[in-house]
Tab-separated table of C-alpha atoms in Angstrom:
chain	number	residue	atom	x	y	z
J	763	MET	CA	96.991	119.192	124.228
J	764	SER	CA	96.702	115.983	126.047
J	765	LYS	CA	98.275	112.528	124.604
J	766	LEU	CA	95.967	110.361	122.784
J	767	LEU	CA	97.903	108.045	121.890
J	768	GLU	CA	101.741	106.695	122.665
J	769	VAL	CA	103.621	104.401	120.553
J	770	LYS	CA	106.698	102.818	122.598
J	771	ASP	CA	109.723	100.517	120.988
J	772	LEU	CA	107.472	98.981	118.771
J	773	ARG	CA	109.140	96.022	117.033
J	774	VAL	CA	107.709	93.943	114.344
J	775	SER	CA	108.432	91.034	112.439
J	776	PHE	CA	106.937	89.379	109.607
J	777	ASN	CA	108.219	84.918	109.598
J	778	THR	CA	109.049	84.113	106.616
J	779	TYR	CA	110.320	81.083	104.409
J	780	ASN	CA	113.569	82.739	103.506
J	781	GLY	CA	113.598	84.438	107.240
J	782	GLU	CA	113.162	86.990	110.276
J	783	VAL	CA	112.340	90.518	108.610
J	784	GLN	CA	112.400	93.502	110.380
J	785	ALA	CA	109.706	95.406	109.116
J	786	VAL	CA	109.430	97.741	112.386
J	787	ARG	CA	112.228	98.421	114.347
J	788	GLY	CA	111.775	100.089	117.252
J	789	VAL	CA	109.078	103.357	116.134
J	790	SER	CA	108.197	105.444	118.881
J	791	PHE	CA	105.553	109.049	119.057
J	792	ASP	CA	102.757	110.735	119.967
J	793	LEU	CA	99.552	111.307	119.031
J	794	ASN	CA	97.694	114.384	119.883
J	795	GLU	CA	94.323	114.847	120.273
J	796	GLY	CA	93.244	116.609	117.491
J	797	GLU	CA	95.966	116.901	115.923
J	798	THR	CA	97.046	115.104	112.239
J	799	LEU	CA	100.692	113.556	112.508
J	800	ALA	CA	101.916	112.025	108.629
J	801	ILE	CA	104.238	109.085	108.300
J	802	VAL	CA	106.465	109.393	105.697
J	803	GLY	CA	108.436	107.791	103.618
J	804	GLU	CA	109.605	104.728	100.220
J	805	SER	CA	107.537	101.958	100.062
J	806	GLY	CA	109.274	99.477	102.833
J	807	SER	CA	110.040	101.968	105.265
J	808	GLY	CA	107.639	100.075	107.593
J	809	LYS	CA	104.801	102.832	107.946
J	810	SER	CA	102.344	100.391	106.574
J	811	VAL	CA	103.332	98.115	108.353
J	812	THR	CA	103.173	100.246	111.521
J	813	SER	CA	99.726	101.567	111.067
J	814	SER	CA	97.956	98.204	110.636
J	815	THR	CA	99.441	97.190	113.927
J	816	LEU	CA	97.806	100.068	115.327
J	817	MET	CA	94.184	98.482	113.882
J	818	GLY	CA	95.249	95.259	115.164
J	819	LEU	CA	95.308	93.705	111.645
J	820	LEU	CA	98.638	92.270	111.836
J	821	PRO	CA	98.195	89.180	109.333
J	822	LYS	CA	98.579	85.841	111.640
J	823	PRO	CA	100.279	83.915	111.827
J	824	ALA	CA	103.296	85.780	110.070
J	825	GLY	CA	102.591	89.303	111.966
J	826	VAL	CA	104.580	89.181	115.292
J	827	ILE	CA	104.718	91.929	117.444
J	828	LYS	CA	108.334	91.081	119.350
J	829	SER	CA	108.444	94.244	121.844
J	830	GLY	CA	106.888	97.501	122.558
J	831	GLN	CA	103.255	99.151	123.389
J	832	ILE	CA	100.562	100.708	121.875
J	833	LEU	CA	99.507	102.918	124.715
J	834	PHE	CA	95.469	104.330	123.722
J	835	GLN	CA	94.082	106.576	126.324
J	836	GLY	CA	96.270	104.522	128.651
J	837	GLU	CA	95.948	101.000	127.813
J	838	ASP	CA	97.917	98.797	125.861
J	839	LEU	CA	96.082	97.654	122.761
J	840	VAL	CA	99.391	94.866	122.366
J	841	LYS	CA	97.845	93.164	125.051
J	842	LYS	CA	94.866	93.351	124.215
J	843	SER	CA	92.971	89.839	122.509
J	844	GLU	CA	90.875	89.837	118.988
J	845	LYS	CA	88.013	90.395	121.368
J	846	GLU	CA	88.642	93.077	122.350
J	847	MET	CA	90.661	94.721	119.551
J	848	GLN	CA	87.080	94.356	117.696
J	849	LYS	CA	85.381	96.737	119.694
J	850	ILE	CA	88.208	98.889	119.675
J	851	ARG	CA	88.431	98.677	116.194
J	852	GLY	CA	85.989	100.990	113.784
J	853	LYS	CA	84.040	102.478	116.919
J	854	GLU	CA	87.626	104.417	118.345
J	855	ILE	CA	90.432	103.717	116.180
J	856	SER	CA	88.867	103.460	112.278
J	857	MET	CA	91.172	103.333	109.182
J	858	VAL	CA	90.813	104.395	105.634
J	859	PHE	CA	93.017	102.901	102.909
J	860	GLN	CA	94.779	102.351	100.224
J	861	ASP	CA	92.687	101.226	97.267
J	862	PRO	CA	88.492	102.694	97.645
J	863	LEU	CA	87.204	99.646	95.738
J	864	SER	CA	88.749	96.195	97.739
J	865	SER	CA	87.445	97.848	100.831
J	866	LEU	CA	84.040	98.517	99.454
J	867	ASN	CA	81.613	95.311	99.229
J	868	PRO	CA	80.926	95.059	95.499
J	869	THR	CA	77.869	92.858	96.115
J	870	MET	CA	76.485	95.596	98.687
J	871	LYS	CA	74.737	98.850	98.802
J	872	ILE	CA	76.840	101.488	99.845
J	873	GLY	CA	73.716	102.790	102.369
J	874	ASN	CA	73.933	99.428	104.166
J	875	GLN	CA	77.704	98.937	104.385
J	876	ILE	CA	77.860	101.881	106.257
J	877	ILE	CA	75.004	101.026	108.083
J	878	GLU	CA	76.814	97.724	109.584
J	879	GLY	CA	78.999	99.865	111.986
J	880	LEU	CA	76.371	102.442	112.776
J	881	ILE	CA	74.333	99.001	113.822
J	882	LYS	CA	77.059	97.059	116.014
J	883	HIS	CA	78.585	100.084	117.325
J	884	GLN	CA	76.211	102.390	118.372
J	885	GLY	CA	73.217	100.282	118.983
J	886	MET	CA	71.166	102.111	116.043
J	887	ASN	CA	68.144	100.886	114.438
J	888	ARG	CA	67.738	100.688	111.539
J	889	ALA	CA	65.447	103.659	110.070
J	890	GLU	CA	68.255	105.622	112.466
J	891	ALA	CA	71.342	103.797	110.941
J	892	LYS	CA	70.280	104.965	107.075
J	893	LYS	CA	69.365	108.489	108.406
J	894	LYS	CA	73.081	108.982	109.954
J	895	ALA	CA	74.629	107.251	106.960
J	896	ILE	CA	72.393	109.855	104.393
J	897	GLU	CA	73.996	112.348	106.779
J	898	LEU	CA	77.483	110.780	106.892
J	899	LEU	CA	77.748	110.464	102.572
J	900	ASP	CA	76.503	114.006	102.653
J	901	GLN	CA	78.681	114.782	105.076
J	902	VAL	CA	82.214	113.220	102.999
J	903	GLY	CA	80.157	115.594	99.547
J	904	ILE	CA	78.608	113.097	97.940
J	905	PRO	CA	75.673	114.478	95.955
J	906	HIS	CA	72.272	113.479	96.194
J	907	PRO	CA	73.360	111.530	99.082
J	908	GLU	CA	69.140	110.307	99.488
J	909	ILE	CA	70.016	108.228	96.472
J	910	ARG	CA	73.317	107.344	96.005
J	911	VAL	CA	72.651	105.457	100.118
J	912	ASN	CA	70.539	102.800	97.584
J	913	GLN	CA	73.393	102.672	94.695
J	914	TYR	CA	76.320	100.321	94.347
J	915	PRO	CA	80.751	100.334	94.578
J	916	HIS	CA	80.980	99.793	90.987
J	917	GLN	CA	77.984	102.959	90.297
J	918	PHE	CA	80.529	105.394	91.742
J	919	SER	CA	83.734	107.171	90.617
J	920	GLY	CA	86.835	106.487	92.229
J	921	GLY	CA	87.411	109.107	94.389
J	922	MET	CA	83.620	109.022	95.330
J	923	ARG	CA	84.406	105.799	96.304
J	924	GLN	CA	87.005	107.334	98.602
J	925	ARG	CA	84.616	109.173	100.196
J	926	VAL	CA	82.222	107.218	100.769
J	927	VAL	CA	85.439	104.659	102.570
J	928	ILE	CA	85.743	107.968	104.569
J	929	ALA	CA	82.135	107.970	105.422
J	930	ILE	CA	82.318	105.104	106.828
J	931	ALA	CA	85.260	105.162	108.577
J	932	LEU	CA	83.301	107.933	110.116
J	933	ALA	CA	80.214	106.522	111.313
J	934	CYS	CA	80.983	105.697	114.484
J	935	ASN	CA	83.233	109.338	115.395
J	936	PRO	CA	86.561	107.145	116.220
J	937	LYS	CA	89.005	109.480	118.096
J	938	ILE	CA	91.227	108.295	115.911
J	939	LEU	CA	91.571	108.412	112.213
J	940	ILE	CA	94.399	106.273	110.170
J	941	ALA	CA	94.522	107.371	106.976
J	942	ASP	CA	96.931	105.018	104.721
J	943	GLU	CA	97.573	106.324	100.808
J	944	PRO	CA	94.278	107.609	100.300
J	945	THR	CA	95.016	109.930	97.739
J	946	THR	CA	97.803	107.309	96.167
J	947	ALA	CA	95.592	105.732	93.439
J	948	LEU	CA	93.589	108.602	92.553
J	949	ASP	CA	94.342	112.476	89.845
J	950	VAL	CA	95.516	115.332	90.918
J	951	THR	CA	93.089	117.009	91.207
J	952	ILE	CA	90.397	113.980	93.222
J	953	GLN	CA	93.731	113.931	95.375
J	954	ALA	CA	93.632	117.750	96.068
J	955	GLN	CA	90.311	117.018	97.111
J	956	ILE	CA	90.455	114.352	99.618
J	957	LEU	CA	93.242	116.632	101.334
J	958	GLU	CA	90.915	119.110	101.855
J	959	LEU	CA	87.383	117.178	102.655
J	960	MET	CA	90.276	115.772	105.447
J	961	LYS	CA	91.401	118.852	106.778
J	962	GLU	CA	87.601	119.733	107.173
J	963	ILE	CA	87.013	116.763	109.145
J	964	GLN	CA	89.416	117.162	111.097
J	965	ARG	CA	88.578	120.834	111.634
J	966	ASP	CA	85.149	119.672	112.428
J	967	THR	CA	85.001	117.040	114.071
J	968	LYS	CA	88.307	116.877	116.410
J	969	THR	CA	89.291	114.029	114.943
J	970	SER	CA	93.370	112.867	115.879
J	971	ILE	CA	94.742	111.519	112.156
J	972	ILE	CA	97.729	109.833	111.320
J	973	PHE	CA	98.363	110.339	107.704
J	974	ILE	CA	100.476	107.634	105.680
J	975	THR	CA	102.573	108.822	102.404
J	976	HIS	CA	105.300	108.353	100.679
J	977	ASP	CA	104.841	111.828	99.460
J	978	LEU	CA	106.205	114.760	101.722
J	979	GLY	CA	104.284	117.119	99.005
J	980	VAL	CA	100.822	115.799	99.833
J	981	VAL	CA	100.466	116.371	103.406
J	982	ALA	CA	102.567	119.562	103.820
J	983	ASN	CA	99.857	121.600	104.210
J	984	VAL	CA	97.130	119.594	105.625
J	985	ALA	CA	99.478	117.998	108.528
J	986	ASP	CA	100.357	118.925	112.156
J	987	ARG	CA	103.806	117.180	112.027
J	988	VAL	CA	105.604	115.212	110.422
J	989	ALA	CA	107.514	111.547	110.535
J	990	VAL	CA	110.108	110.001	108.258
J	991	MET	CA	110.850	106.899	108.159
J	992	TYR	CA	113.320	105.067	106.595
J	993	ALA	CA	114.630	101.151	107.446
J	994	GLY	CA	111.517	100.561	109.977
J	995	LYS	CA	112.365	103.280	111.722
J	996	ILE	CA	111.104	106.964	112.582
J	997	VAL	CA	114.731	109.156	111.161
J	998	GLU	CA	112.778	112.510	112.010
J	999	ILE	CA	110.345	114.093	113.774
J	1000	GLY	CA	109.190	117.315	113.914
J	1001	THR	CA	106.267	120.442	113.138
J	1002	VAL	CA	105.608	120.276	109.597
J	1003	ASP	CA	107.889	123.900	109.484
J	1004	ASP	CA	110.782	121.798	111.593
J	1005	VAL	CA	110.983	119.517	108.587
J	1006	PHE	CA	110.711	121.152	104.967
J	1007	TYR	CA	112.846	124.367	106.709
J	1008	ASN	CA	115.142	122.791	108.918
J	1009	PRO	CA	115.337	120.110	107.575
J	1010	LYS	CA	118.213	117.694	109.740
J	1011	HIS	CA	118.721	114.018	108.318
J	1012	PRO	CA	120.255	113.049	104.675
J	1013	TYR	CA	117.458	111.360	103.830
J	1014	THR	CA	114.939	113.737	104.500
J	1015	TRP	CA	116.612	115.981	102.210
J	1016	GLY	CA	116.799	114.134	99.353
J	1017	LEU	CA	113.186	113.416	100.053
J	1018	LEU	CA	112.958	117.899	99.749
J	1019	GLY	CA	115.463	117.666	96.643
J	1020	SER	CA	113.234	115.416	94.830
J	1021	MET	CA	110.207	117.229	95.136
J	1022	PRO	CA	108.799	119.388	92.639
J	1023	THR	CA	107.547	123.406	92.729
J	1024	LEU	CA	106.676	126.110	90.755
J	1025	ASP	CA	110.093	128.048	90.763
J	1026	ALA	CA	112.316	125.119	89.804
J	1027	GLU	CA	110.933	124.080	86.542
J	1028	ASP	CA	114.168	123.647	84.764
J	1029	GLU	CA	116.432	121.675	87.583
J	1030	GLU	CA	117.025	118.560	87.679
J	1031	LEU	CA	115.244	117.079	90.322
J	1032	TYR	CA	117.339	115.233	93.158
J	1033	THR	CA	117.653	111.484	93.271
J	1034	ILE	CA	118.307	109.762	96.588
J	1035	PRO	CA	121.036	106.399	94.985
J	1036	GLY	CA	120.733	103.575	95.842
J	1037	THR	CA	117.760	100.928	97.064
J	1038	PRO	CA	116.403	100.403	100.393
J	1039	PRO	CA	118.443	98.299	102.495
J	1040	ASP	CA	117.389	93.831	102.912
J	1041	MET	CA	115.212	94.259	106.041
J	1042	LEU	CA	116.117	90.422	106.076
J	1043	ASN	CA	119.570	91.021	107.126
J	1044	PRO	CA	119.160	95.245	108.205
J	1045	PRO	CA	122.661	97.029	108.703
J	1046	LYS	CA	124.676	96.970	111.390
J	1047	GLY	CA	125.005	100.818	112.261
J	1048	ASP	CA	123.218	103.578	110.154
J	1049	ALA	CA	120.752	101.867	107.472
J	1050	PHE	CA	120.635	104.959	105.358
J	1051	ALA	CA	124.711	105.052	105.279
J	1052	PRO	CA	125.540	103.211	102.148
J	1053	ARG	CA	123.226	105.811	100.176
J	1054	ASN	CA	124.347	109.017	102.048
J	1055	GLU	CA	127.499	110.994	100.382
J	1056	PHE	CA	127.500	112.710	104.087
J	1057	ALA	CA	127.971	109.752	105.962
J	1058	LEU	CA	130.713	109.683	108.795
J	1059	GLU	CA	133.112	106.559	109.279
J	1060	ILE	CA	130.647	105.765	112.647
J	1061	ASP	CA	127.559	105.216	110.544
J	1062	ALA	CA	129.023	102.213	109.666
J	1063	VAL	CA	129.474	100.360	113.185
J	1064	MET	CA	127.048	102.573	115.605
J	1065	GLU	CA	122.949	103.130	115.010
J	1066	PRO	CA	122.493	107.114	115.854
J	1067	PRO	CA	119.994	108.258	118.385
J	1068	MET	CA	116.980	110.364	118.377
J	1069	PHE	CA	119.321	113.557	118.685
J	1070	LYS	CA	117.607	116.879	119.565
J	1071	VAL	CA	117.214	119.506	117.983
J	1072	SER	CA	114.709	121.835	119.541
J	1073	ASP	CA	111.807	120.844	121.550
J	1074	THR	CA	109.583	119.821	118.599
J	1075	HIS	CA	112.496	118.416	116.574
J	1076	TYR	CA	114.581	115.144	116.740
J	1077	ALA	CA	116.589	113.305	114.393
J	1078	ALA	CA	118.293	110.109	113.709
J	1079	THR	CA	121.529	110.949	112.490
J	1080	TRP	CA	125.615	111.683	113.140
J	1081	LEU	CA	125.889	115.144	111.692
J	1082	LEU	CA	124.578	116.496	114.655
J	1083	HIS	CA	126.571	115.233	117.309
J	1084	LYS	CA	128.707	118.122	118.520
J	1085	ASN	CA	131.813	116.315	117.421
J	1086	ALA	CA	130.758	115.478	113.739
J	1087	PRO	CA	131.785	118.214	111.055
J	1088	LYS	CA	130.063	120.855	109.987
J	1089	ILE	CA	128.529	119.876	106.775
J	1090	GLU	CA	125.354	121.934	105.286
J	1091	MET	CA	122.796	120.575	102.706
J	1092	PRO	CA	123.146	120.016	99.305
J	1093	GLU	CA	121.824	123.511	97.573
J	1094	SER	CA	119.528	122.213	94.784
J	1095	VAL	CA	117.813	121.019	98.192
J	1096	ARG	CA	118.534	124.548	99.722
J	1097	ARG	CA	116.729	126.296	97.319
J	1098	ARG	CA	113.393	124.514	97.016
J	1099	ILE	CA	113.278	125.448	100.797
J	1100	GLU	CA	113.652	128.769	99.826
J	1101	GLY	CA	110.697	128.348	96.577
J	1102	PHE	CA	108.681	126.876	99.095
J	1103	ALA	CA	108.950	129.734	101.369
J	1104	LYS	CA	108.700	132.473	98.973
J	1105	THR	CA	105.086	130.914	97.483
J	1106	GLY	CA	103.919	130.042	100.965
J	1107	LYS	CA	103.404	126.215	99.954
J	1108	LYS	CA	105.344	123.209	100.556
J	1109	GLY	CA	105.427	120.605	97.911
J	1110	GLY	CA	104.822	123.269	94.504
J	1111	GLU	CA	101.313	123.062	95.170
């Protein structure tokens, strides 16, 4: 597979009255054609800021790209003007936001909100665009699309509104679809339907997807690769099987240990102690060290590099250094991994 997107050492800060918040601190990853990459982490880890930066949607003037490159088909999006990004946004790279109600204009019919992009980016006339809008609504599973195309957002349920937002994002056949917590506001049943829809879209259109979430279990059966973020950095990245069955970073251990499984109903879930660091003053060494029961002395003074576990798997923890003591993952995490393997499902789905 060829690389569609390359993010290199991206650093993003926000200038506030209290000082500079270092939201993204040297993030690097690739996205291949037709691939689904999940970016996972707690609130405040920098994953949504990363996705907004890719879209050129950082709030100005507070949000600033300090350094780094975002290479899309070989061109650096960081160097693009707002006018140039408007031609890319929606047409080449689209985004599905967390709250579908705030993403839709309550005063406009659903059809018109899809038609707008088709006329602007695809050069269709209104009749062609309406026909395409009905096809898109049908594609994302909206019943009676020829009727629903003339209705308003308040006439749709939460799950249906999210399907409409996905239809809008797909209208111009984008090469990359960024989904920022698209299922958080939905109940479990609807959540599963939206995840299945996104799998179908990826399979049918070969669109590359970046899936942003705080929940490893949500993306376990959707993503091809997973990047785990903490305190503005990617601390582990690999295939889904790498991260679920052979996790190496203590933070990933914590995330996996906090996930319920069908085989461990009576077992107490693991809780990561403490809170994420203050990004106004990030820690000098490993940002996760204060919450890490396995932290080494070096973690307090020096940031770990990305250590290679395999050709597809990397993790930033001093525990992977050749001179580090041999420390195994907690037994509770190991039991959960065994439970995932036994059921053939991850995240207890």
